[in-house]
Coordinates of C-alpha atoms and ligand atoms in Angstrom, one line a residue:
M300 CA 27.6 -127.6 -10.6
C301 CA 30.2 -129.3 -12.7
G302 CA 31.8 -132.5 -11.4
I303 CA 35.4 -133.3 -10.8
V304 CA 37.1 -136.7 -10.3
A305 CA 40.8 -137.3 -9.9
A306 CA 42.6 -140.5 -9.2
V307 CA 46.2 -141.8 -8.9
A308 CA 46.6 -145.5 -7.8
A309 CA 48.3 -148.7 -8.8
R310 CA 45.1 -150.0 -10.3
N311 CA 43.7 -148.8 -13.9
I312 CA 42.0 -145.6 -12.8
V313 CA 40.1 -145.2 -16.1
P314 CA 37.0 -147.2 -14.8
V315 CA 37.2 -145.3 -11.5
L316 CA 37.1 -142.0 -13.4
I317 CA 34.2 -143.0 -15.6
E318 CA 32.1 -144.5 -12.8
G319 CA 32.9 -141.4 -10.7
L320 CA 31.7 -139.0 -13.5
T321 CA 28.5 -141.2 -13.8
K322 CA 27.8 -140.5 -10.2
L323 CA 28.4 -136.8 -10.7
E324 CA 26.5 -136.3 -13.7
Y325 CA 23.6 -134.9 -12.0
R326 CA 25.9 -131.9 -11.3
G327 CA 26.2 -130.9 -14.9
Y328 CA 25.8 -132.9 -18.1
D329 CA 26.6 -130.4 -21.0
S330 CA 29.9 -132.4 -21.9
A331 CA 32.5 -134.6 -20.3
G332 CA 36.2 -135.3 -20.6
L333 CA 39.1 -136.8 -19.0
A334 CA 43.0 -136.4 -19.1
L335 CA 45.2 -139.6 -18.6
L336 CA 49.0 -139.5 -17.9
N337 CA 51.0 -142.4 -19.4
P338 CA 53.2 -140.3 -18.7
T339 CA 52.4 -138.3 -21.7
L340 CA 48.9 -136.7 -21.8
T341 CA 46.0 -138.2 -23.5
R342 CA 42.8 -136.1 -23.6
L343 CA 39.3 -137.5 -24.4
R344 CA 36.3 -135.2 -24.7
S345 CA 32.7 -135.6 -25.6
V346 CA 29.7 -133.1 -25.9
G347 CA 27.3 -135.6 -24.9
R348 CA 26.8 -137.5 -21.7
V349 CA 29.4 -139.5 -19.7
G350 CA 28.2 -142.7 -21.5
E351 CA 29.6 -141.3 -24.9
L352 CA 33.0 -140.5 -23.2
A353 CA 33.0 -144.1 -21.7
V354 CA 32.9 -145.5 -25.3
Q355 CA 35.8 -143.3 -26.2
A356 CA 37.7 -144.5 -23.3
E357 CA 37.3 -148.1 -23.8
G358 CA 40.7 -149.9 -23.8
Q359 CA 42.5 -147.1 -22.1
V360 CA 44.7 -147.8 -19.3
A361 CA 46.2 -145.3 -16.8
H362 CA 47.2 -145.0 -13.1
H363 CA 46.9 -141.2 -13.1
G364 CA 44.2 -138.8 -14.3
I365 CA 41.5 -136.4 -13.9
A366 CA 38.0 -136.1 -15.3
H367 CA 35.0 -133.6 -15.4
T368 CA 31.4 -133.4 -16.3
R369 CA 30.4 -129.9 -17.2
W370 CA 27.5 -127.3 -16.7
A371 CA 28.4 -124.5 -19.0
T372 CA 29.1 -121.1 -17.6
H373 CA 31.7 -119.5 -20.0
G374 CA 31.2 -120.8 -23.5
V375 CA 28.4 -122.9 -25.2
P376 CA 28.3 -126.6 -24.7
S377 CA 30.8 -127.9 -27.3
E378 CA 33.8 -130.0 -27.6
R379 CA 36.2 -127.2 -27.7
N380 CA 34.8 -125.8 -24.4
A381 CA 34.7 -129.2 -22.6
H382 CA 37.3 -129.8 -19.9
P383 CA 40.0 -130.7 -19.3
H384 CA 41.9 -127.6 -20.9
V385 CA 45.4 -127.9 -21.6
S386 CA 48.5 -125.8 -21.8
G387 CA 51.6 -127.5 -23.1
G388 CA 51.8 -130.7 -21.0
L389 CA 49.4 -129.9 -18.3
A390 CA 45.7 -130.3 -18.1
V391 CA 43.0 -128.7 -15.7
V392 CA 39.5 -129.5 -14.7
H393 CA 37.5 -126.7 -12.9
N394 CA 34.2 -126.3 -11.3
G395 CA 33.2 -122.6 -10.6
I396 CA 33.7 -119.2 -12.1
I397 CA 36.8 -117.1 -12.3
E398 CA 35.6 -113.5 -12.0
N399 CA 38.9 -111.9 -12.9
Y400 CA 39.5 -114.2 -16.0
A401 CA 39.1 -111.3 -18.5
E402 CA 42.1 -109.5 -17.1
L403 CA 44.2 -112.6 -16.7
K404 CA 43.4 -113.6 -20.4
Q405 CA 44.5 -110.2 -21.7
E406 CA 47.9 -110.6 -19.7
L407 CA 48.3 -114.2 -21.1
I408 CA 47.5 -113.1 -24.6
A409 CA 50.1 -110.3 -24.3
G410 CA 52.5 -112.9 -23.0
G411 CA 51.9 -115.0 -26.2
Y412 CA 49.4 -117.7 -25.2
A413 CA 46.7 -118.7 -27.7
F414 CA 43.4 -119.8 -26.5
S415 CA 41.4 -122.6 -28.1
S416 CA 38.2 -122.2 -25.9
D417 CA 35.8 -119.7 -24.6
T418 CA 36.1 -120.9 -21.1
D419 CA 37.5 -119.1 -18.0
T420 CA 39.2 -122.4 -17.2
E421 CA 41.7 -122.2 -19.9
V422 CA 43.1 -119.1 -18.2
I423 CA 44.0 -121.3 -15.2
A424 CA 46.0 -123.8 -17.4
H425 CA 48.1 -121.2 -19.2
L426 CA 48.7 -119.3 -16.0
I427 CA 49.9 -122.4 -14.4
Q428 CA 52.2 -123.1 -17.4
H429 CA 53.4 -119.7 -17.4
T430 CA 54.0 -119.5 -13.6
L431 CA 56.0 -123.0 -13.9
K432 CA 58.7 -121.0 -16.0
S433 CA 59.7 -119.3 -12.8
T434 CA 58.5 -121.7 -10.2
P435 CA 59.9 -125.2 -9.7
G436 CA 57.2 -127.8 -9.1
L437 CA 53.5 -128.1 -10.0
F438 CA 52.3 -127.8 -6.4
E439 CA 54.0 -124.5 -5.9
A440 CA 52.8 -123.2 -9.2
V441 CA 49.2 -124.1 -8.4
R442 CA 49.5 -122.4 -5.0
L443 CA 50.7 -119.2 -6.5
V444 CA 48.1 -119.3 -9.2
A445 CA 45.4 -119.9 -6.8
A446 CA 46.2 -116.8 -5.0
R447 CA 45.6 -114.8 -8.2
L448 CA 42.3 -116.2 -8.9
V449 CA 39.1 -114.3 -7.8
G450 CA 35.8 -116.1 -7.7
A451 CA 34.8 -119.6 -6.6
Y452 CA 36.6 -122.7 -7.8
A453 CA 37.6 -126.2 -7.3
I454 CA 40.4 -127.5 -9.6
A455 CA 42.4 -130.4 -10.2
V456 CA 45.7 -130.4 -12.3
V457 CA 48.1 -132.9 -13.8
Q458 CA 51.2 -132.6 -15.7
E459 CA 53.1 -134.9 -18.1
W460 CA 56.0 -136.8 -16.4
S461 CA 54.8 -135.8 -12.9
D462 CA 53.3 -138.6 -10.7
A463 CA 51.0 -136.2 -8.7
I464 CA 47.6 -134.6 -8.9
V465 CA 47.4 -131.2 -7.5
V466 CA 44.0 -129.8 -6.3
A467 CA 42.8 -126.6 -4.8
R468 CA 39.4 -125.2 -3.6
H469 CA 38.0 -121.9 -2.8
G470 CA 34.2 -121.7 -2.5
A471 CA 33.5 -124.7 -4.4
P472 CA 33.2 -128.2 -2.9
L473 CA 36.2 -130.6 -3.1
L474 CA 37.1 -133.7 -0.9
L475 CA 40.0 -136.2 -0.9
G476 CA 39.4 -140.0 -0.8
L477 CA 42.0 -142.1 0.9
G478 CA 42.3 -145.5 -0.9
Q479 CA 41.6 -148.7 1.0
G480 CA 42.7 -152.3 0.5
E481 CA 45.3 -153.6 -2.0
N482 CA 44.3 -151.2 -4.6
G483 CA 45.1 -148.1 -2.5
G484 CA 45.8 -144.9 -4.1
N485 CA 44.4 -141.5 -3.5
Y486 CA 41.4 -139.7 -5.1
A487 CA 39.6 -136.2 -5.1
A488 CA 36.0 -135.5 -6.1
S489 CA 33.3 -132.8 -5.9
D490 CA 31.3 -135.1 -3.7
A491 CA 31.5 -138.3 -1.8
S492 CA 29.2 -140.3 -4.0
A493 CA 32.0 -140.4 -6.7
L494 CA 34.3 -142.0 -4.6
L495 CA 32.4 -144.7 -2.6
Q496 CA 33.2 -147.2 -5.3
V497 CA 36.9 -146.9 -4.0
T498 CA 37.0 -145.7 -0.3
R499 CA 34.6 -144.4 2.4
R500 CA 37.5 -142.4 4.0
M501 CA 37.3 -138.8 3.1
I502 CA 38.9 -135.5 3.9
Y503 CA 36.8 -132.3 3.3
L504 CA 39.1 -129.6 2.2
E505 CA 38.6 -126.1 3.5
D506 CA 38.7 -122.9 1.4
G507 CA 42.2 -121.9 0.2
D508 CA 43.6 -125.4 0.7
V509 CA 46.0 -126.7 -1.9
A510 CA 46.6 -130.5 -1.8
E511 CA 49.0 -132.9 -3.6
L512 CA 48.2 -136.4 -4.1
T513 CA 50.4 -139.3 -5.1
R514 CA 49.8 -143.0 -5.1
A515 CA 51.4 -143.3 -1.5
A516 CA 50.8 -139.9 0.2
I517 CA 48.8 -136.6 0.3
R518 CA 49.8 -133.3 1.7
I519 CA 47.8 -130.1 2.3
V520 CA 48.8 -126.6 2.6
D521 CA 46.1 -124.1 3.8
A522 CA 45.3 -120.6 2.5
G523 CA 48.1 -119.0 4.8
G524 CA 50.7 -121.4 3.2
T525 CA 51.1 -123.5 6.4
A526 CA 51.8 -127.3 5.7
L527 CA 48.9 -129.1 7.6
N528 CA 49.1 -132.3 9.7
V529 CA 47.1 -134.8 8.0
P530 CA 44.9 -136.2 9.4
G531 CA 45.3 -133.9 12.6
D532 CA 44.3 -130.6 11.0
R533 CA 41.9 -132.1 8.4
P534 CA 40.1 -135.1 10.0
V535 CA 39.3 -138.1 8.0
H536 CA 35.6 -138.8 8.0
E537 CA 34.2 -142.4 7.4
S538 CA 31.4 -141.8 4.9
T539 CA 28.1 -143.4 6.1
L540 CA 26.6 -143.2 2.5
S541 CA 25.9 -146.6 1.1
A542 CA 26.4 -147.4 -2.4
D543 CA 22.7 -148.3 -2.7
D544 CA 21.8 -144.8 -1.6
V545 CA 23.1 -143.5 -4.8
E546 CA 21.8 -146.4 -7.1
M547 CA 18.5 -146.2 -9.0
G548 CA 17.5 -149.8 -8.1
D549 CA 14.3 -150.9 -9.7
Y550 CA 13.0 -147.4 -10.5
Q551 CA 13.1 -145.8 -13.9
H552 CA 14.4 -142.5 -12.7
Y553 CA 16.0 -141.0 -9.6
M554 CA 13.3 -138.5 -9.3
Q555 CA 10.6 -141.4 -9.2
K556 CA 12.7 -143.1 -6.6
E557 CA 13.1 -140.0 -4.5
I558 CA 9.4 -139.3 -4.6
F559 CA 8.7 -142.7 -3.4
E560 CA 11.5 -142.6 -0.8
Q561 CA 9.8 -139.8 1.0
P562 CA 8.2 -141.8 3.8
Q563 CA 11.6 -143.3 4.7
A564 CA 13.2 -139.9 4.4
L565 CA 10.7 -138.3 6.6
A566 CA 11.1 -141.1 9.1
A567 CA 14.9 -141.0 9.1
T568 CA 14.7 -137.2 9.7
L569 CA 12.3 -137.5 12.5
E570 CA 14.3 -140.4 14.2
M571 CA 16.3 -137.9 16.1
I572 CA 13.1 -137.0 18.2
G573 CA 12.4 -140.6 18.9
G574 CA 9.4 -141.1 21.0
A575 CA 9.9 -137.8 22.9
Q576 CA 6.9 -135.9 24.2
T577 CA 8.7 -132.6 24.4
L578 CA 11.4 -131.1 22.3
S579 CA 14.8 -129.9 23.4
P580 CA 16.4 -126.9 21.5
N581 CA 19.6 -128.9 21.6
L582 CA 18.1 -130.6 18.5
F583 CA 19.6 -127.6 16.7
G584 CA 23.1 -127.6 18.3
V585 CA 24.6 -127.2 21.6
A586 CA 24.4 -123.4 21.4
A587 CA 20.8 -123.5 20.4
P588 CA 19.1 -123.0 23.9
E589 CA 20.7 -119.6 24.2
M590 CA 20.6 -118.6 20.6
L591 CA 16.9 -119.6 20.0
R592 CA 15.7 -118.1 23.3
G593 CA 17.2 -114.6 22.4
A594 CA 15.8 -114.6 18.7
R595 CA 13.2 -111.9 18.4
S596 CA 12.4 -112.5 14.7
V597 CA 13.4 -115.0 12.0
L598 CA 14.9 -114.4 8.5
I599 CA 14.9 -117.3 6.3
L600 CA 17.3 -117.3 3.3
A601 CA 17.2 -119.9 0.4
C602 CA 16.7 -120.5 -3.2
G603 CA 14.3 -122.3 -5.4
T604 CA 12.6 -125.2 -4.0
S605 CA 14.2 -124.5 -0.5
Y606 CA 12.9 -121.1 -0.6
H607 CA 9.4 -122.5 -0.9
A608 CA 10.0 -124.6 2.3
G609 CA 10.9 -121.3 3.9
L610 CA 7.6 -119.7 2.7
V611 CA 5.7 -122.7 4.3
A612 CA 7.7 -122.2 7.5
R613 CA 6.7 -118.4 7.7
Y614 CA 3.1 -119.5 8.3
W615 CA 4.0 -122.0 11.0
I616 CA 6.6 -119.8 12.8
E617 CA 4.2 -116.8 13.1
Q618 CA 1.1 -118.9 13.9
L619 CA 2.8 -121.2 16.5
A620 CA 5.5 -119.1 18.0
G621 CA 4.2 -115.6 17.4
I622 CA 7.4 -114.4 16.1
A623 CA 7.8 -112.2 13.0
C624 CA 9.3 -114.3 10.2
S625 CA 10.5 -112.9 6.7
V626 CA 11.7 -115.2 3.9
E627 CA 14.1 -113.9 1.2
I628 CA 15.5 -115.2 -2.0
A629 CA 19.1 -115.5 -1.0
S630 CA 20.3 -113.8 -4.3
E631 CA 18.3 -110.7 -3.6
Y632 CA 19.2 -110.4 0.1
R633 CA 22.9 -110.6 -0.5
Y634 CA 23.0 -107.5 -2.7
R635 CA 20.2 -105.3 -1.4
V636 CA 20.6 -102.8 1.4
S637 CA 18.7 -104.2 4.5
V638 CA 18.2 -103.3 7.9
P639 CA 20.2 -105.7 10.1
N640 CA 18.9 -107.0 13.4
P641 CA 21.5 -108.7 15.5
E642 CA 18.7 -110.4 17.5
Q643 CA 17.2 -112.1 14.5
L644 CA 17.5 -115.8 13.9
V645 CA 19.0 -116.4 10.4
V646 CA 17.9 -119.7 9.0
A647 CA 19.5 -120.8 5.7
I648 CA 17.8 -123.7 4.0
S649 CA 19.7 -125.9 1.3
Q650 CA 19.5 -129.4 0.1
S651 CA 23.2 -129.3 -1.0
G652 CA 24.7 -127.0 1.4
E653 CA 26.7 -125.5 -1.5
T654 CA 24.4 -123.1 -3.2
A655 CA 26.6 -120.1 -3.8
D656 CA 23.9 -117.5 -3.4
T657 CA 22.5 -119.0 -0.1
L658 CA 26.1 -119.4 1.4
A659 CA 26.8 -115.8 0.3
S660 CA 23.7 -114.5 2.0
V661 CA 24.6 -116.1 5.3
K662 CA 28.2 -114.6 5.1
H663 CA 26.4 -111.3 4.3
A664 CA 24.1 -111.5 7.4
K665 CA 27.0 -112.4 9.6
A666 CA 29.0 -109.4 8.3
L667 CA 26.1 -107.3 9.2
G668 CA 26.3 -108.6 12.8
M669 CA 23.7 -111.3 12.6
G670 CA 25.5 -114.1 14.3
R671 CA 22.5 -116.4 15.2
T672 CA 22.6 -118.6 12.1
L673 CA 21.0 -121.9 11.7
A674 CA 21.6 -124.3 8.7
I675 CA 18.8 -126.7 7.7
C676 CA 20.7 -129.0 5.2
N677 CA 20.9 -132.3 3.8
V678 CA 24.7 -132.7 3.4
P679 CA 26.5 -132.8 6.8
E680 CA 30.1 -131.4 5.9
S681 CA 28.8 -128.7 3.3
A682 CA 29.9 -125.1 3.3
I683 CA 26.6 -123.7 4.5
V684 CA 26.5 -126.2 7.6
R685 CA 30.0 -125.1 8.4
E686 CA 29.3 -121.4 8.1
C687 CA 26.3 -121.5 10.5
A688 CA 26.5 -121.6 14.3
L689 CA 23.5 -124.0 14.5
R690 CA 22.5 -126.9 12.3
F691 CA 19.7 -129.3 11.7
L692 CA 20.5 -132.0 9.3
T693 CA 17.8 -133.5 7.3
R694 CA 18.3 -137.3 6.5
A695 CA 16.8 -137.5 3.1
G696 CA 19.9 -139.4 1.7
P697 CA 21.5 -138.3 -1.6
E698 CA 19.0 -136.4 -3.8
I699 CA 20.3 -137.1 -7.4
G700 CA 17.3 -136.0 -9.5
V701 CA 17.8 -132.4 -10.3
A702 CA 14.1 -131.5 -9.5
S703 CA 14.2 -131.5 -5.6
T704 CA 11.4 -133.6 -4.0
K705 CA 12.5 -135.7 -0.7
A706 CA 14.8 -132.9 0.3
F707 CA 11.8 -130.5 0.3
T708 CA 9.5 -132.6 2.4
T709 CA 12.3 -133.3 4.9
Q710 CA 13.0 -129.6 5.0
L711 CA 9.5 -129.0 5.9
A712 CA 9.7 -131.6 8.8
A713 CA 12.7 -129.9 10.1
L714 CA 11.2 -126.4 9.8
F715 CA 8.1 -127.5 11.6
L716 CA 10.2 -128.9 14.4
L717 CA 11.7 -125.4 14.6
A718 CA 8.5 -123.6 14.7
V719 CA 7.4 -125.9 17.6
T720 CA 10.6 -125.3 19.5
L721 CA 10.3 -121.6 19.1
A722 CA 6.6 -121.7 20.1
K723 CA 7.7 -123.7 23.3
Q724 CA 10.3 -121.2 24.0
A725 CA 8.0 -118.4 23.6
G726 CA 5.6 -120.1 26.3
R727 CA 2.8 -120.5 23.7
L728 CA 2.3 -124.3 23.8
T729 CA 0.9 -126.5 26.5
P730 CA 2.4 -129.8 27.0
E731 CA -0.6 -131.5 25.3
Q732 CA -0.4 -129.1 22.3
E733 CA 3.4 -129.9 21.9
G734 CA 2.7 -133.7 22.2
A735 CA -0.1 -133.4 19.7
H736 CA 2.4 -131.7 17.1
L737 CA 4.9 -134.3 17.8
K738 CA 2.4 -137.1 17.3
A739 CA 1.3 -135.6 13.9
L740 CA 4.9 -135.3 12.8
R741 CA 5.6 -138.9 13.6
H742 CA 2.5 -140.0 11.7
L743 CA 3.7 -138.2 8.5
P744 CA 5.7 -141.2 6.9
V745 CA 2.4 -143.1 7.0
A746 CA 0.2 -140.3 5.7
V747 CA 2.7 -139.6 2.8
Q748 CA 2.6 -143.3 1.9
K749 CA -1.1 -143.2 1.6
V750 CA -0.9 -140.2 -0.8
L751 CA 1.7 -142.0 -3.0
A752 CA -1.0 -144.5 -3.6
L753 CA -2.9 -142.0 -5.7
E754 CA -0.3 -142.3 -8.4
P755 CA -2.5 -144.2 -11.0
E756 CA -5.1 -141.4 -11.0
I757 CA -2.5 -138.7 -11.3
R758 CA -0.8 -140.6 -14.1
A759 CA -4.2 -140.5 -15.9
W760 CA -4.4 -136.7 -15.4
A761 CA -0.8 -136.3 -16.7
T762 CA -1.8 -137.4 -20.1
Q763 CA -4.3 -134.4 -20.3
F764 CA -1.4 -131.9 -19.5
A765 CA 1.2 -133.1 -21.7
D766 CA 0.1 -131.1 -24.8
K767 CA -0.5 -127.9 -22.8
Q768 CA 1.7 -124.9 -23.1
H769 CA 0.8 -123.2 -19.8
A770 CA -0.6 -124.0 -16.5
L771 CA -1.7 -122.0 -13.4
F772 CA -1.3 -123.5 -9.9
L773 CA -3.5 -122.0 -7.1
G774 CA -3.5 -122.2 -3.2
R775 CA -4.2 -120.3 -0.3
G776 CA -2.5 -119.8 3.1
H777 CA 0.1 -122.2 3.9
H778 CA -0.6 -124.0 0.6
Y779 CA 0.2 -121.0 -1.5
P780 CA 4.0 -122.0 -1.3
I781 CA 2.8 -125.5 -2.4
A782 CA 1.2 -124.0 -5.4
L783 CA 4.5 -122.2 -6.2
E784 CA 6.4 -125.5 -5.8
G785 CA 4.1 -127.4 -7.9
A786 CA 4.5 -124.8 -10.7
L787 CA 8.3 -125.0 -10.5
K788 CA 8.4 -128.8 -10.5
L789 CA 6.1 -128.8 -13.8
K790 CA 8.2 -126.1 -15.5
E791 CA 11.6 -127.5 -14.7
I792 CA 11.0 -131.2 -15.8
S793 CA 8.2 -130.9 -18.6
Y794 CA 9.1 -127.4 -19.9
I795 CA 5.5 -126.5 -19.7
H796 CA 5.2 -122.8 -18.5
A797 CA 3.5 -122.8 -15.1
E798 CA 2.8 -120.0 -12.5
G799 CA 1.9 -120.4 -8.9
Y800 CA -0.6 -117.9 -7.4
P801 CA -2.4 -117.2 -4.2
A802 CA -5.9 -117.9 -5.3
G803 CA -7.2 -114.7 -3.9
E804 CA -4.9 -112.9 -6.3
L805 CA -6.4 -114.4 -9.4
K806 CA -8.9 -111.5 -10.1
H807 CA -6.1 -109.0 -9.9
G808 CA -4.7 -110.0 -13.2
P809 CA -3.9 -113.7 -13.9
L810 CA -7.7 -114.5 -14.5
A811 CA -7.3 -112.8 -18.0
L812 CA -5.1 -115.8 -19.0
V813 CA -7.8 -118.5 -18.2
D814 CA -9.5 -120.1 -21.1
K815 CA -10.1 -123.7 -22.1
D816 CA -6.4 -124.2 -22.9
M817 CA -5.2 -123.0 -19.5
P818 CA -5.5 -125.9 -17.0
V819 CA -5.7 -124.6 -13.5
I820 CA -4.5 -126.9 -10.7
S821 CA -5.7 -126.2 -7.3
V822 CA -4.5 -127.3 -3.9
A823 CA -7.8 -127.5 -1.8
P824 CA -7.3 -128.9 1.7
N825 CA -10.1 -128.9 4.0
D826 CA -9.1 -125.9 5.9
A827 CA -10.5 -122.5 7.1
L828 CA -9.8 -121.1 3.7
L829 CA -11.6 -123.7 1.7
E830 CA -14.8 -121.8 1.2
K831 CA -12.8 -118.7 0.0
L832 CA -10.8 -121.0 -2.4
K833 CA -14.0 -122.6 -3.7
S834 CA -15.3 -119.0 -4.7
N835 CA -11.8 -118.5 -6.6
L836 CA -12.5 -121.9 -8.5
K837 CA -15.9 -120.8 -9.4
E838 CA -14.4 -117.7 -11.0
V839 CA -12.0 -120.0 -13.1
A840 CA -15.0 -122.4 -14.1
A841 CA -17.1 -119.4 -15.1
R842 CA -14.4 -118.4 -17.7
G843 CA -14.2 -121.9 -19.3
G844 CA -11.0 -122.9 -17.5
E845 CA -10.4 -126.6 -16.8
L846 CA -10.0 -127.3 -13.0
Y847 CA -7.8 -130.0 -11.5
V848 CA -8.4 -130.0 -7.8
F849 CA -6.5 -131.8 -5.2
A850 CA -8.9 -131.8 -2.3
D851 CA -9.1 -133.8 1.1
A852 CA -11.2 -136.6 1.6
D853 CA -13.8 -134.4 3.4
S854 CA -13.3 -131.2 1.4
A855 CA -16.7 -130.4 -0.1
V856 CA -15.6 -129.8 -3.6
D857 CA -17.6 -131.6 -6.3
Q858 CA -16.6 -133.2 -9.4
E859 CA -18.5 -131.8 -12.3
A860 CA -18.0 -130.8 -16.0
G861 CA -14.7 -129.1 -16.3
V862 CA -13.8 -129.8 -12.5
H863 CA -11.7 -132.9 -11.9
V864 CA -11.2 -133.8 -8.2
L865 CA -8.7 -136.1 -6.6
R866 CA -9.0 -136.6 -2.8
L867 CA -6.1 -137.0 -0.5
P868 CA -7.0 -139.6 2.3
E869 CA -6.8 -137.4 5.3
H870 CA -6.8 -133.8 6.3
Y871 CA -3.6 -133.0 7.9
G872 CA -3.9 -129.7 9.6
L873 CA -0.8 -127.6 9.9
L874 CA 1.3 -130.3 8.3
S875 CA -1.0 -130.7 5.3
P876 CA 1.6 -128.9 2.9
V877 CA 3.9 -131.8 3.3
L878 CA 1.1 -134.0 1.9
H879 CA -0.3 -131.8 -0.8
V880 CA 3.1 -131.4 -2.4
V881 CA 3.4 -135.1 -3.1
P882 CA 0.6 -135.2 -5.9
L883 CA 2.0 -132.3 -7.6
Q884 CA 5.6 -133.8 -7.8
L885 CA 3.9 -137.1 -9.2
L886 CA 1.9 -134.9 -11.7
S887 CA 5.1 -133.2 -12.9
Y888 CA 6.9 -136.5 -13.1
H889 CA 4.2 -138.2 -15.1
T890 CA 3.7 -135.2 -17.4
A891 CA 7.4 -135.2 -18.1
L892 CA 7.3 -139.0 -19.0
V893 CA 4.5 -138.4 -21.4
K894 CA 6.3 -135.6 -23.0
G895 CA 9.6 -137.7 -23.0
T896 CA 11.8 -135.0 -21.5
D897 CA 14.9 -135.9 -19.6
V898 CA 13.4 -136.2 -16.1
D899 CA 16.5 -136.5 -14.0
K900 CA 18.5 -134.1 -16.1
P901 CA 16.3 -131.3 -17.5
R902 CA 17.8 -128.9 -20.0
N903 CA 20.1 -126.1 -19.0
L904 CA 19.8 -127.1 -15.3
A905 CA 22.2 -128.7 -12.8
K906 CA 22.0 -129.9 -9.2
S907 CA 24.0 -128.0 -6.6
V908 CA 24.3 -124.4 -8.0
T909 CA 27.7 -123.5 -6.8
V910 CA 28.0 -120.3 -9.1
E911 CA 26.1 -117.2 -8.9
Ligands
LIG227 C1 14.1 -127.3 -7.8 C2 15.6 -127.3 -7.2 C3 16.3 -126.0 -7.1 C4 17.0 -126.0 -5.7 C5 17.8 -124.6 -5.6 C6 18.4 -124.5 -4.2 O1 13.6 -128.6 -8.0 O2 16.0 -128.2 -6.9 O3 15.4 -124.9 -7.2 O4 16.0 -126.1 -4.7 O5 18.6 -124.7 -6.6 O6 19.3 -125.6 -3.9 P1 19.7 -126.0 -2.5 O7 18.6 -126.6 -1.7 O8 20.8 -127.1 -2.7 O9 20.4 -124.8 -2.0

């Protein structure tokens, strides 16, 4: 949510800032801006996308600057609210929310500062300017101001005539890049993808760190004011991301690329079990054998698509391991009065590892005495991974499209491994059963590849959806969360209002909505609930509803007037949700294409929700 890039180097850093923002645009795309020091300040801002800022920046040369792509929190998307925000000769870019900005603003107004935006960020700029009156040096001033800010933030600050960039973080991601080769220099960004163009050597800042970057050096001070040894106290990580991982290649959209990458993403995630016939709990970390063995129940915390993965996992964990499992939306759990259970395993699921609500919910669970925490996450050094005692890293590769796809299916693979591990520890699996589950998992990439081959038929269906206002998605059992996920995908990228329901719930209310203008999409695998589901579908057909059914090759669901059926190549038992979500992703994607919406950057949304 919002992206920051900062650079100080002997080379012209303007193209570096623009390229970095382009890579970070998925984090927010309401406006973009940059501040260049030459040594006086030039600020450029645009309400549109980074491409428009790039046009404005043509011909600019600088060796020192900061840049930002915004997802609006305080103040509408407009040029006056676009970052950087300035006060006198200094400029600030900011990711996050300053919760005490109103009282700080009052104080600053009383002190004679005038505001030219509606943002909380401008408060930071004026506060640093004000602090500089009594404090020598930008670094020290930023440290003092950071101590006064309440909320989550990552900031980068530059000042006229200074040759340094000062950055600080608390609760929002920020990393440093150490320049390599003859161009050298030092850099900072919200995530590694922005800096791969110049370096692979990264330092992840901790909460409370304040750092100063010059062309030749960096220094870091921690939250307690202690000067750190670098790299001793903050190790240098060699990023293993390849530039290709964040390129679109031959695809039209990142979402399309990420849907089609799912076989490789699953294979990479499952690589760590290799050809093993039996699972070791160490897969989840060195402390896992003891922590998982002692777990009497499971609490899953997540948001959005990751929450849907958790809902599928509940069916698996209860069925296979016989352990009670509850799944909660992180933003609800963190604020409700719940009954803590120290023996419960807390599982946080997050693609980005930075989702503010999920992170806060883990901290909340820990504060309640629940120390058995496991992160299932796609980003190794993320805040949620670092917060949890145990971890399983999915290997989906960077997910750039705002609508999550490959992260979801790899989360499901990880959660299935967890369910099998818990089942084994509970003594509920014979070696043959365990081997069969592992075999099914290993075959998933091939099975998903076959489902992707249905794209032409799904594309044809999409043309029938594009003019609809609403849609219902139905599923039963462990495919009910897949119906929820299908509805979420459709609404977020095509803006068609969609709801997911357990099919048995239809007659308790939503059936009233069904008529010829309400398409009903049903996930109908050939499982024990198929006959029940078919009765539910009859109820829809009897009310004139148009049905679109994703069945299995052997599901006895017949195509007839008003009932369209597409068959997945094989029935996949417990892992069937991993297959059945794929056509729903494709359906949303192609519907959005027909409607001409911005598939990768749907309106009002951003990837990586680092604010509440
Ligand atoms: C939907 C989507 C979001 C995220 C949610 C949680 O397509 O991407 O609903 O799933 O914001 O994000 P993570 O998994 O990064 O915690």
